[in-house]
Amino acid sequence: MKKKWLSNLVLPLLVALLSATSSANQITVTHSLGTTTLDKTPTRIVVLGMDSLDVLDRLGIEPIGVVKSPMPAYLSKYQDSKYTPVGSLFEPDFEAIYNLKPDLIIVSNRSSTSFEELEKIAPSVLFISDWYNYWETTQDAWRMLGKIFSKQEQIEQHISAISSEIETIRSKTKGQKALTVLQSGGKISTFGAKSRYSSIYKLFGFSEAVDSVDATRHGQLISYEFIAETNPDYLLVLDRDRAIGRSDSINREEFDNPLINPLPVYKNDRIGFLTPAAWYISSSGITATELMVSDINRALSN
């Protein structure tokens, strides 16, 4: 009778203890599509964006499934066959992901419309930054991954170092007018402070060379005559063709022409050719952000 009484007492205590221990090990993070709770630090990770893959790479976290194209050169080791292809940036391969039996899926902005379906396969989080508040939301995304993988200190070190460089840049760009130009398929368009490249103005501190640019996803189509008339202090050029892997890009040659050559921005070597993948494919990654900072510094050094 006594043994039965003890059993009735101890068993609930053990269950409560195990439950409390499990709860203590849980990891809960928030993102723009909600809250995700993980029972433990994930080890079977599927990554659907180059931005989040960039962060995991810098944190030393090994995924099992990745999107293979378009992939920045600095992440090319993930082309290895040991990393399973899981679709494209816009269209996840649900069957491949399901077969990997992941314990975490990291969704990015381009695949965010598939979030609900992916969440049915495994716990999912959305890694995304806001164009208009690039640095603030990028830090939030990094900290989310830092919390999941217990890498908070490492994340804060990166944030501190980059923040310091940004402040130095802002002290140099005050009063300097920049025109941001994207080249694609032989056409050029410009982006202003309300565009996907608002960081050039809001974060790095340039003024807009022209303040009436349409705030569209693909920018406002312009001509070389437009650039000549605008006459910016700095011309920042992004080659989309190279970013998405087109080998026939002639970006630099196109900006060496009779309309651009007479401008002070050309004569003073203030045309900055931005690292394509960092700005277009993997922006908000750690290495990508460092490359963006380096690009601006290089333009300013001239």
PDB file of C-alpha atoms in Angstrom:
ATOM      1  CA  MET A   1       0.000   0.000   0.000  1.00  0.00           C
ATOM      2  CA  LYS A   2       2.853   2.318   0.902  1.00  0.00           C
ATOM      3  CA  LYS A   3       4.665   1.578  -2.396  1.00  0.00           C
ATOM      4  CA  LYS A   4       1.542   2.374  -4.374  1.00  0.00           C
ATOM      5  CA  TRP A   5       1.141   5.645  -2.503  1.00  0.00           C
ATOM      6  CA  LEU A   6       4.764   6.586  -3.235  1.00  0.00           C
ATOM      7  CA  SER A   7       4.320   5.663  -6.889  1.00  0.00           C
ATOM      8  CA  ASN A   8       1.241   7.859  -7.145  1.00  0.00           C
ATOM      9  CA  LEU A   9       3.234  10.735  -5.690  1.00  0.00           C
ATOM     10  CA  VAL A  10       6.541  10.338  -7.547  1.00  0.00           C
ATOM     11  CA  LEU A  11       5.204   9.731 -11.053  1.00  0.00           C
ATOM     12  CA  PRO A  12       3.407  13.100 -11.373  1.00  0.00           C
ATOM     13  CA  LEU A  13       6.502  14.823  -9.965  1.00  0.00           C
ATOM     14  CA  LEU A  14       8.708  13.182 -12.604  1.00  0.00           C
ATOM     15  CA  VAL A  15       6.304  14.144 -15.378  1.00  0.00           C
ATOM     16  CA  ALA A  16       6.215  17.719 -14.113  1.00  0.00           C
ATOM     17  CA  LEU A  17      10.019  17.826 -13.892  1.00  0.00           C
ATOM     18  CA  LEU A  18      10.496  16.476 -17.415  1.00  0.00           C
ATOM     19  CA  SER A  19       7.908  18.913 -18.730  1.00  0.00           C
ATOM     20  CA  ALA A  20       9.619  21.831 -17.011  1.00  0.00           C
ATOM     21  CA  THR A  21      13.001  20.733 -18.390  1.00  0.00           C
ATOM     22  CA  SER A  22      11.551  20.481 -21.918  1.00  0.00           C
ATOM     23  CA  SER A  23      10.004  23.938 -21.619  1.00  0.00           C
ATOM     24  CA  ALA A  24      13.290  25.369 -20.384  1.00  0.00           C
ATOM     25  CA  ASN A  25      15.059  24.047 -23.492  1.00  0.00           C
ATOM     26  CA  GLN A  26      12.498  25.475 -25.892  1.00  0.00           C
ATOM     27  CA  ILE A  27      13.479  28.379 -28.125  1.00  0.00           C
ATOM     28  CA  THR A  28      10.828  30.923 -29.072  1.00  0.00           C
ATOM     29  CA  VAL A  29      11.452  33.628 -31.660  1.00  0.00           C
ATOM     30  CA  THR A  30       9.250  36.199 -33.342  1.00  0.00           C
ATOM     31  CA  HIS A  31       9.299  37.320 -36.966  1.00  0.00           C
ATOM     32  CA  SER A  32       6.998  39.268 -39.262  1.00  0.00           C
ATOM     33  CA  LEU A  33       4.765  36.247 -39.879  1.00  0.00           C
ATOM     34  CA  GLY A  34       4.328  35.281 -36.238  1.00  0.00           C
ATOM     35  CA  THR A  35       6.026  33.326 -33.471  1.00  0.00           C
ATOM     36  CA  THR A  36       7.888  30.042 -33.826  1.00  0.00           C
ATOM     37  CA  THR A  37       8.801  27.697 -30.973  1.00  0.00           C
ATOM     38  CA  LEU A  38      11.496  25.046 -31.313  1.00  0.00           C
ATOM     39  CA  ASP A  39      11.947  22.203 -28.840  1.00  0.00           C
ATOM     40  CA  LYS A  40      15.731  22.362 -29.172  1.00  0.00           C
ATOM     41  CA  THR A  41      18.540  23.861 -31.243  1.00  0.00           C
ATOM     42  CA  PRO A  42      17.877  22.641 -34.793  1.00  0.00           C
ATOM     43  CA  THR A  43      20.461  20.584 -36.666  1.00  0.00           C
ATOM     44  CA  ARG A  44      18.623  19.631 -39.872  1.00  0.00           C
ATOM     45  CA  ILE A  45      18.196  23.038 -41.479  1.00  0.00           C
ATOM     46  CA  VAL A  46      16.775  23.962 -44.862  1.00  0.00           C
ATOM     47  CA  VAL A  47      17.628  27.460 -46.102  1.00  0.00           C
ATOM     48  CA  LEU A  48      15.606  29.101 -48.876  1.00  0.00           C
ATOM     49  CA  GLY A  49      17.425  32.424 -49.220  1.00  0.00           C
ATOM     50  CA  MET A  50      20.967  33.573 -49.897  1.00  0.00           C
ATOM     51  CA  ASP A  51      20.693  36.219 -47.177  1.00  0.00           C
ATOM     52  CA  SER A  52      20.040  33.699 -44.407  1.00  0.00           C
ATOM     53  CA  LEU A  53      22.548  31.229 -45.904  1.00  0.00           C
ATOM     54  CA  ASP A  54      25.113  34.027 -45.719  1.00  0.00           C
ATOM     55  CA  VAL A  55      24.393  34.486 -41.994  1.00  0.00           C
ATOM     56  CA  LEU A  56      24.524  30.762 -41.226  1.00  0.00           C
ATOM     57  CA  ASP A  57      27.814  30.525 -43.108  1.00  0.00           C
ATOM     58  CA  ARG A  58      29.361  33.244 -40.943  1.00  0.00           C
ATOM     59  CA  LEU A  59      28.026  31.613 -37.781  1.00  0.00           C
ATOM     60  CA  GLY A  60      29.458  28.217 -38.773  1.00  0.00           C
ATOM     61  CA  ILE A  61      26.023  26.572 -38.982  1.00  0.00           C
ATOM     62  CA  GLU A  62      25.792  23.746 -41.528  1.00  0.00           C
ATOM     63  CA  PRO A  63      22.496  23.395 -43.458  1.00  0.00           C
ATOM     64  CA  ILE A  64      21.356  20.214 -45.190  1.00  0.00           C
ATOM     65  CA  GLY A  65      19.316  21.832 -47.983  1.00  0.00           C
ATOM     66  CA  VAL A  66      19.889  25.048 -49.925  1.00  0.00           C
ATOM     67  CA  VAL A  67      18.795  26.918 -53.032  1.00  0.00           C
ATOM     68  CA  LYS A  68      21.608  26.563 -55.546  1.00  0.00           C
ATOM     69  CA  SER A  69      20.967  29.416 -57.986  1.00  0.00           C
ATOM     70  CA  PRO A  70      21.593  32.258 -58.317  1.00  0.00           C
ATOM     71  CA  MET A  71      24.321  31.874 -55.695  1.00  0.00           C
ATOM     72  CA  PRO A  72      26.954  34.499 -54.802  1.00  0.00           C
ATOM     73  CA  ALA A  73      30.515  33.388 -55.522  1.00  0.00           C
ATOM     74  CA  TYR A  74      31.453  33.688 -51.860  1.00  0.00           C
ATOM     75  CA  LEU A  75      28.882  30.987 -51.016  1.00  0.00           C
ATOM     76  CA  SER A  76      29.903  28.636 -53.828  1.00  0.00           C
ATOM     77  CA  LYS A  77      30.933  25.850 -51.454  1.00  0.00           C
ATOM     78  CA  TYR A  78      27.208  25.121 -51.039  1.00  0.00           C
ATOM     79  CA  GLN A  79      27.132  23.893 -54.637  1.00  0.00           C
ATOM     80  CA  ASP A  80      28.643  20.690 -53.248  1.00  0.00           C
ATOM     81  CA  SER A  81      26.412  17.635 -53.660  1.00  0.00           C
ATOM     82  CA  LYS A  82      26.268  17.102 -49.902  1.00  0.00           C
ATOM     83  CA  TYR A  83      23.863  20.061 -49.771  1.00  0.00           C
ATOM     84  CA  THR A  84      20.526  19.002 -51.259  1.00  0.00           C
ATOM     85  CA  PRO A  85      18.913  21.425 -53.755  1.00  0.00           C
ATOM     86  CA  VAL A  86      15.500  22.559 -52.487  1.00  0.00           C
ATOM     87  CA  GLY A  87      14.063  24.559 -55.360  1.00  0.00           C
ATOM     88  CA  SER A  88      14.501  28.157 -56.421  1.00  0.00           C
ATOM     89  CA  LEU A  89      14.433  31.422 -54.501  1.00  0.00           C
ATOM     90  CA  PHE A  90      10.784  31.881 -55.461  1.00  0.00           C
ATOM     91  CA  GLU A  91       9.551  28.281 -55.686  1.00  0.00           C
ATOM     92  CA  PRO A  92      10.537  25.791 -52.963  1.00  0.00           C
ATOM     93  CA  ASP A  93      10.689  22.102 -53.882  1.00  0.00           C
ATOM     94  CA  PHE A  94       8.221  20.844 -51.267  1.00  0.00           C
ATOM     95  CA  GLU A  95       8.910  17.160 -51.943  1.00  0.00           C
ATOM     96  CA  ALA A  96      12.675  17.551 -51.600  1.00  0.00           C
ATOM     97  CA  ILE A  97      12.234  19.540 -48.394  1.00  0.00           C
ATOM     98  CA  TYR A  98       9.798  16.992 -46.942  1.00  0.00           C
ATOM     99  CA  ASN A  99      12.184  14.109 -47.712  1.00  0.00           C
ATOM    100  CA  LEU A 100      14.995  15.858 -45.835  1.00  0.00           C
ATOM    101  CA  LYS A 101      12.942  15.759 -42.624  1.00  0.00           C
ATOM    102  CA  PRO A 102      14.181  19.172 -41.452  1.00  0.00           C
ATOM    103  CA  ASP A 103      13.706  20.469 -37.938  1.00  0.00           C
ATOM    104  CA  LEU A 104      13.878  24.084 -39.176  1.00  0.00           C
ATOM    105  CA  ILE A 105      13.075  25.822 -42.456  1.00  0.00           C
ATOM    106  CA  ILE A 106      14.414  29.352 -42.873  1.00  0.00           C
ATOM    107  CA  VAL A 107      12.174  31.163 -45.346  1.00  0.00           C
ATOM    108  CA  SER A 108      13.229  34.397 -47.053  1.00  0.00           C
ATOM    109  CA  ASN A 109      11.344  37.254 -48.674  1.00  0.00           C
ATOM    110  CA  ARG A 110      11.168  35.721 -52.162  1.00  0.00           C
ATOM    111  CA  SER A 111       9.657  32.461 -50.848  1.00  0.00           C
ATOM    112  CA  SER A 112       7.505  34.035 -48.120  1.00  0.00           C
ATOM    113  CA  THR A 113       4.241  33.325 -49.974  1.00  0.00           C
ATOM    114  CA  SER A 114       4.899  29.617 -49.342  1.00  0.00           C
ATOM    115  CA  PHE A 115       5.370  30.054 -45.598  1.00  0.00           C
ATOM    116  CA  GLU A 116       2.124  28.381 -44.507  1.00  0.00           C
ATOM    117  CA  GLU A 117       2.750  25.300 -46.657  1.00  0.00           C
ATOM    118  CA  LEU A 118       6.338  25.026 -45.482  1.00  0.00           C
ATOM    119  CA  GLU A 119       5.247  25.303 -41.861  1.00  0.00           C
ATOM    120  CA  LYS A 120       3.229  22.107 -42.368  1.00  0.00           C
ATOM    121  CA  ILE A 121       6.501  20.278 -43.085  1.00  0.00           C
ATOM    122  CA  ALA A 122       8.590  21.648 -40.203  1.00  0.00           C
ATOM    123  CA  PRO A 123       8.873  24.632 -37.864  1.00  0.00           C
ATOM    124  CA  SER A 124       9.620  27.669 -40.034  1.00  0.00           C
ATOM    125  CA  VAL A 125      10.863  31.210 -39.503  1.00  0.00           C
ATOM    126  CA  LEU A 126      10.893  34.160 -41.889  1.00  0.00           C
ATOM    127  CA  PHE A 127      14.230  35.896 -42.383  1.00  0.00           C
ATOM    128  CA  ILE A 128      13.514  39.243 -43.992  1.00  0.00           C
ATOM    129  CA  SER A 129      14.554  42.882 -43.913  1.00  0.00           C
ATOM    130  CA  ASP A 130      12.523  45.956 -44.791  1.00  0.00           C
ATOM    131  CA  TRP A 131      13.870  48.032 -47.684  1.00  0.00           C
ATOM    132  CA  TYR A 132      12.962  51.248 -45.928  1.00  0.00           C
ATOM    133  CA  ASN A 133      14.560  50.302 -42.599  1.00  0.00           C
ATOM    134  CA  TYR A 134      17.332  48.089 -43.870  1.00  0.00           C
ATOM    135  CA  TRP A 135      19.791  48.144 -40.998  1.00  0.00           C
ATOM    136  CA  GLU A 136      17.261  48.002 -38.152  1.00  0.00           C
ATOM    137  CA  THR A 137      15.353  45.055 -39.627  1.00  0.00           C
ATOM    138  CA  THR A 138      18.531  43.291 -40.724  1.00  0.00           C
ATOM    139  CA  GLN A 139      19.765  43.397 -37.136  1.00  0.00           C
ATOM    140  CA  ASP A 140      16.436  41.903 -36.007  1.00  0.00           C
ATOM    141  CA  ALA A 141      16.811  39.045 -38.502  1.00  0.00           C
ATOM    142  CA  TRP A 142      20.392  38.351 -37.405  1.00  0.00           C
ATOM    143  CA  ARG A 143      19.414  38.367 -33.756  1.00  0.00           C
ATOM    144  CA  MET A 144      16.610  35.906 -34.459  1.00  0.00           C
ATOM    145  CA  LEU A 145      19.102  33.417 -35.904  1.00  0.00           C
ATOM    146  CA  GLY A 146      21.566  34.219 -33.136  1.00  0.00           C
ATOM    147  CA  LYS A 147      18.954  33.247 -30.554  1.00  0.00           C
ATOM    148  CA  ILE A 148      18.001  30.030 -32.358  1.00  0.00           C
ATOM    149  CA  PHE A 149      21.608  28.841 -32.551  1.00  0.00           C
ATOM    150  CA  SER A 150      22.917  30.391 -29.302  1.00  0.00           C
ATOM    151  CA  LYS A 151      25.223  32.727 -31.241  1.00  0.00           C
ATOM    152  CA  GLN A 152      24.038  35.998 -29.729  1.00  0.00           C
ATOM    153  CA  GLU A 153      27.494  37.248 -28.776  1.00  0.00           C
ATOM    154  CA  GLN A 154      28.869  36.616 -32.251  1.00  0.00           C
ATOM    155  CA  ILE A 155      25.926  38.449 -33.818  1.00  0.00           C
ATOM    156  CA  GLU A 156      26.382  41.475 -31.544  1.00  0.00           C
ATOM    157  CA  GLN A 157      30.071  41.669 -32.495  1.00  0.00           C
ATOM    158  CA  HIS A 158      29.160  41.853 -36.184  1.00  0.00           C
ATOM    159  CA  ILE A 159      26.478  44.466 -35.524  1.00  0.00           C
ATOM    160  CA  SER A 160      28.842  46.631 -33.495  1.00  0.00           C
ATOM    161  CA  ALA A 161      31.631  46.506 -36.073  1.00  0.00           C
ATOM    162  CA  ILE A 162      29.371  47.311 -39.023  1.00  0.00           C
ATOM    163  CA  SER A 163      27.507  50.062 -37.143  1.00  0.00           C
ATOM    164  CA  SER A 164      30.814  51.768 -36.476  1.00  0.00           C
ATOM    165  CA  GLU A 165      31.744  51.685 -40.165  1.00  0.00           C
ATOM    166  CA  ILE A 166      28.350  53.056 -41.146  1.00  0.00           C
ATOM    167  CA  GLU A 167      28.792  56.026 -38.833  1.00  0.00           C
ATOM    168  CA  THR A 168      32.174  56.760 -40.410  1.00  0.00           C
ATOM    169  CA  ILE A 169      30.645  56.642 -43.870  1.00  0.00           C
ATOM    170  CA  ARG A 170      27.827  59.004 -42.873  1.00  0.00           C
ATOM    171  CA  SER A 171      30.388  61.585 -41.773  1.00  0.00           C
ATOM    172  CA  LYS A 172      31.768  61.581 -45.336  1.00  0.00           C
ATOM    173  CA  THR A 173      28.554  61.541 -47.371  1.00  0.00           C
ATOM    174  CA  LYS A 174      26.860  64.578 -45.855  1.00  0.00           C
ATOM    175  CA  GLY A 175      25.886  66.920 -48.673  1.00  0.00           C
ATOM    176  CA  GLN A 176      27.005  64.517 -51.396  1.00  0.00           C
ATOM    177  CA  LYS A 177      24.419  63.713 -54.052  1.00  0.00           C
ATOM    178  CA  ALA A 178      24.277  60.191 -55.432  1.00  0.00           C
ATOM    179  CA  LEU A 179      22.393  58.642 -58.324  1.00  0.00           C
ATOM    180  CA  THR A 180      21.746  54.911 -57.992  1.00  0.00           C
ATOM    181  CA  VAL A 181      21.515  53.100 -61.311  1.00  0.00           C
ATOM    182  CA  LEU A 182      20.659  49.483 -62.106  1.00  0.00           C
ATOM    183  CA  GLN A 183      21.718  48.012 -65.443  1.00  0.00           C
ATOM    184  CA  SER A 184      19.771  45.076 -66.868  1.00  0.00           C
ATOM    185  CA  GLY A 185      19.477  43.709 -70.371  1.00  0.00           C
ATOM    186  CA  GLY A 186      20.888  46.831 -71.975  1.00  0.00           C
ATOM    187  CA  LYS A 187      18.489  49.140 -70.116  1.00  0.00           C
ATOM    188  CA  ILE A 188      19.210  51.359 -67.131  1.00  0.00           C
ATOM    189  CA  SER A 189      16.906  52.499 -64.348  1.00  0.00           C
ATOM    190  CA  THR A 190      17.336  54.599 -61.244  1.00  0.00           C
ATOM    191  CA  PHE A 191      16.213  54.110 -57.646  1.00  0.00           C
ATOM    192  CA  GLY A 192      15.610  56.744 -55.000  1.00  0.00           C
ATOM    193  CA  ALA A 193      15.303  56.969 -51.229  1.00  0.00           C
ATOM    194  CA  LYS A 194      11.911  55.200 -51.210  1.00  0.00           C
ATOM    195  CA  SER A 195      13.118  52.198 -53.210  1.00  0.00           C
ATOM    196  CA  ARG A 196      14.692  48.807 -52.500  1.00  0.00           C
ATOM    197  CA  TYR A 197      18.024  50.679 -52.407  1.00  0.00           C
ATOM    198  CA  SER A 198      16.906  53.261 -49.887  1.00  0.00           C
ATOM    199  CA  SER A 199      19.882  52.240 -47.704  1.00  0.00           C
ATOM    200  CA  ILE A 200      22.156  54.293 -49.961  1.00  0.00           C
ATOM    201  CA  TYR A 201      20.322  57.374 -48.748  1.00  0.00           C
ATOM    202  CA  LYS A 202      18.709  56.528 -45.410  1.00  0.00           C
ATOM    203  CA  LEU A 203      21.562  54.425 -44.039  1.00  0.00           C
ATOM    204  CA  PHE A 204      24.739  55.593 -45.745  1.00  0.00           C
ATOM    205  CA  GLY A 205      23.672  59.232 -45.808  1.00  0.00           C
ATOM    206  CA  PHE A 206      23.854  60.343 -49.442  1.00  0.00           C
ATOM    207  CA  SER A 207      21.399  62.933 -50.687  1.00  0.00           C
ATOM    208  CA  GLU A 208      19.296  62.145 -53.747  1.00  0.00           C
ATOM    209  CA  ALA A 209      20.660  63.600 -56.962  1.00  0.00           C
ATOM    210  CA  VAL A 210      17.067  63.766 -58.170  1.00  0.00           C
ATOM    211  CA  ASP A 211      14.094  63.718 -55.808  1.00  0.00           C
ATOM    212  CA  SER A 212      11.280  62.757 -58.156  1.00  0.00           C
ATOM    213  CA  VAL A 213      12.152  59.119 -58.794  1.00  0.00           C
ATOM    214  CA  ASP A 214       9.166  56.764 -58.947  1.00  0.00           C
ATOM    215  CA  ALA A 215       9.131  54.356 -55.980  1.00  0.00           C
ATOM    216  CA  THR A 216       8.614  51.216 -58.076  1.00  0.00           C
ATOM    217  CA  ARG A 217      10.049  47.743 -57.566  1.00  0.00           C
ATOM    218  CA  HIS A 218      12.085  47.854 -60.763  1.00  0.00           C
ATOM    219  CA  GLY A 219      13.014  51.516 -60.681  1.00  0.00           C
ATOM    220  CA  GLN A 220      12.423  54.320 -63.159  1.00  0.00           C
ATOM    221  CA  LEU A 221      13.812  53.827 -66.651  1.00  0.00           C
ATOM    222  CA  ILE A 222      16.344  56.507 -67.566  1.00  0.00           C
ATOM    223  CA  SER A 223      18.928  57.272 -70.254  1.00  0.00           C
ATOM    224  CA  TYR A 224      22.560  58.340 -70.278  1.00  0.00           C
ATOM    225  CA  GLU A 225      21.292  61.787 -71.236  1.00  0.00           C
ATOM    226  CA  PHE A 226      19.353  61.787 -67.948  1.00  0.00           C
ATOM    227  CA  ILE A 227      22.547  60.979 -66.022  1.00  0.00           C
ATOM    228  CA  ALA A 228      24.398  63.782 -67.820  1.00  0.00           C
ATOM    229  CA  GLU A 229      21.643  66.286 -67.026  1.00  0.00           C
ATOM    230  CA  THR A 230      21.458  65.179 -63.383  1.00  0.00           C
ATOM    231  CA  ASN A 231      25.254  65.420 -62.984  1.00  0.00           C
ATOM    232  CA  PRO A 232      25.505  63.610 -59.613  1.00  0.00           C
ATOM    233  CA  ASP A 233      28.460  63.834 -57.252  1.00  0.00           C
ATOM    234  CA  TYR A 234      28.535  60.033 -57.146  1.00  0.00           C
ATOM    235  CA  LEU A 235      27.147  57.460 -59.558  1.00  0.00           C
ATOM    236  CA  LEU A 236      26.494  54.063 -57.946  1.00  0.00           C
ATOM    237  CA  VAL A 237      25.929  51.310 -60.500  1.00  0.00           C
ATOM    238  CA  LEU A 238      24.485  47.847 -59.912  1.00  0.00           C
ATOM    239  CA  ASP A 239      24.729  45.192 -62.618  1.00  0.00           C
ATOM    240  CA  ARG A 240      21.652  42.979 -62.333  1.00  0.00           C
ATOM    241  CA  ASP A 241      22.806  40.791 -65.221  1.00  0.00           C
ATOM    242  CA  ARG A 242      25.875  39.723 -63.258  1.00  0.00           C
ATOM    243  CA  ALA A 243      23.845  39.307 -60.073  1.00  0.00           C
ATOM    244  CA  ILE A 244      21.600  36.693 -61.681  1.00  0.00           C
ATOM    245  CA  GLY A 245      24.429  34.921 -63.505  1.00  0.00           C
ATOM    246  CA  ARG A 246      24.246  36.324 -67.032  1.00  0.00           C
ATOM    247  CA  SER A 247      27.711  36.058 -68.525  1.00  0.00           C
ATOM    248  CA  ASP A 248      27.217  38.623 -71.299  1.00  0.00           C
ATOM    249  CA  SER A 249      27.203  41.685 -69.052  1.00  0.00           C
ATOM    250  CA  ILE A 250      29.244  44.655 -70.304  1.00  0.00           C
ATOM    251  CA  ASN A 251      28.318  46.968 -67.464  1.00  0.00           C
ATOM    252  CA  ARG A 252      31.545  48.952 -67.085  1.00  0.00           C
ATOM    253  CA  GLU A 253      32.038  49.442 -70.818  1.00  0.00           C
ATOM    254  CA  GLU A 254      28.540  50.864 -71.176  1.00  0.00           C
ATOM    255  CA  PHE A 255      29.300  53.643 -68.695  1.00  0.00           C
ATOM    256  CA  ASP A 256      32.408  54.674 -70.620  1.00  0.00           C
ATOM    257  CA  ASN A 257      30.691  56.753 -73.277  1.00  0.00           C
ATOM    258  CA  PRO A 258      30.664  60.317 -74.683  1.00  0.00           C
ATOM    259  CA  LEU A 259      27.771  61.389 -72.469  1.00  0.00           C
ATOM    260  CA  ILE A 260      29.383  60.233 -69.224  1.00  0.00           C
ATOM    261  CA  ASN A 261      33.059  60.960 -69.968  1.00  0.00           C
ATOM    262  CA  PRO A 262      32.801  64.798 -69.661  1.00  0.00           C
ATOM    263  CA  LEU A 263      31.093  64.633 -66.239  1.00  0.00           C
ATOM    264  CA  PRO A 264      33.017  65.390 -63.019  1.00  0.00           C
ATOM    265  CA  VAL A 265      31.776  62.062 -61.621  1.00  0.00           C
ATOM    266  CA  TYR A 266      33.731  60.295 -64.391  1.00  0.00           C
ATOM    267  CA  LYS A 267      36.787  62.554 -64.326  1.00  0.00           C
ATOM    268  CA  ASN A 268      37.057  62.262 -60.522  1.00  0.00           C
ATOM    269  CA  ASP A 269      36.592  58.475 -60.613  1.00  0.00           C
ATOM    270  CA  ARG A 270      33.427  58.632 -58.523  1.00  0.00           C
ATOM    271  CA  ILE A 271      31.512  55.932 -60.360  1.00  0.00           C
ATOM    272  CA  GLY A 272      31.104  53.083 -57.902  1.00  0.00           C
ATOM    273  CA  PHE A 273      30.341  49.636 -59.326  1.00  0.00           C
ATOM    274  CA  LEU A 274      28.510  47.817 -56.554  1.00  0.00           C
ATOM    275  CA  THR A 275      29.029  44.122 -55.780  1.00  0.00           C
ATOM    276  CA  PRO A 276      26.038  42.692 -57.689  1.00  0.00           C
ATOM    277  CA  ALA A 277      25.103  39.636 -55.593  1.00  0.00           C
ATOM    278  CA  ALA A 278      25.489  41.451 -52.279  1.00  0.00           C
ATOM    279  CA  TRP A 279      23.033  44.200 -53.216  1.00  0.00           C
ATOM    280  CA  TYR A 280      20.605  42.165 -55.314  1.00  0.00           C
ATOM    281  CA  ILE A 281      20.633  38.545 -54.103  1.00  0.00           C
ATOM    282  CA  SER A 282      21.985  38.265 -50.561  1.00  0.00           C
ATOM    283  CA  SER A 283      21.495  41.713 -49.080  1.00  0.00           C
ATOM    284  CA  SER A 284      20.933  41.506 -45.308  1.00  0.00           C
ATOM    285  CA  GLY A 285      23.476  38.733 -45.024  1.00  0.00           C
ATOM    286  CA  ILE A 286      26.518  39.462 -42.849  1.00  0.00           C
ATOM    287  CA  THR A 287      29.092  39.152 -45.613  1.00  0.00           C
ATOM    288  CA  ALA A 288      26.725  40.925 -48.016  1.00  0.00           C
ATOM    289  CA  THR A 289      26.379  43.893 -45.663  1.00  0.00           C
ATOM    290  CA  GLU A 290      30.153  44.047 -45.223  1.00  0.00           C
ATOM    291  CA  LEU A 291      30.515  44.081 -49.022  1.00  0.00           C
ATOM    292  CA  MET A 292      27.943  46.859 -49.281  1.00  0.00           C
ATOM    293  CA  VAL A 293      29.914  48.906 -46.750  1.00  0.00           C
ATOM    294  CA  SER A 294      33.137  48.203 -48.673  1.00  0.00           C
ATOM    295  CA  ASP A 295      31.527  49.288 -51.944  1.00  0.00           C
ATOM    296  CA  ILE A 296      30.491  52.643 -50.489  1.00  0.00           C
ATOM    297  CA  ASN A 297      33.894  53.132 -48.858  1.00  0.00           C
ATOM    298  CA  ARG A 298      35.632  52.365 -52.156  1.00  0.00           C
ATOM    299  CA  ALA A 299      33.488  54.917 -54.007  1.00  0.00           C
ATOM    300  CA  LEU A 300      34.199  57.547 -51.361  1.00  0.00           C
ATOM    301  CA  SER A 301      37.938  56.872 -51.364  1.00  0.00           C
ATOM    302  CA  ASN A 302      38.147  58.276 -54.880  1.00  0.00           C
TER     303      ASN A 302
END
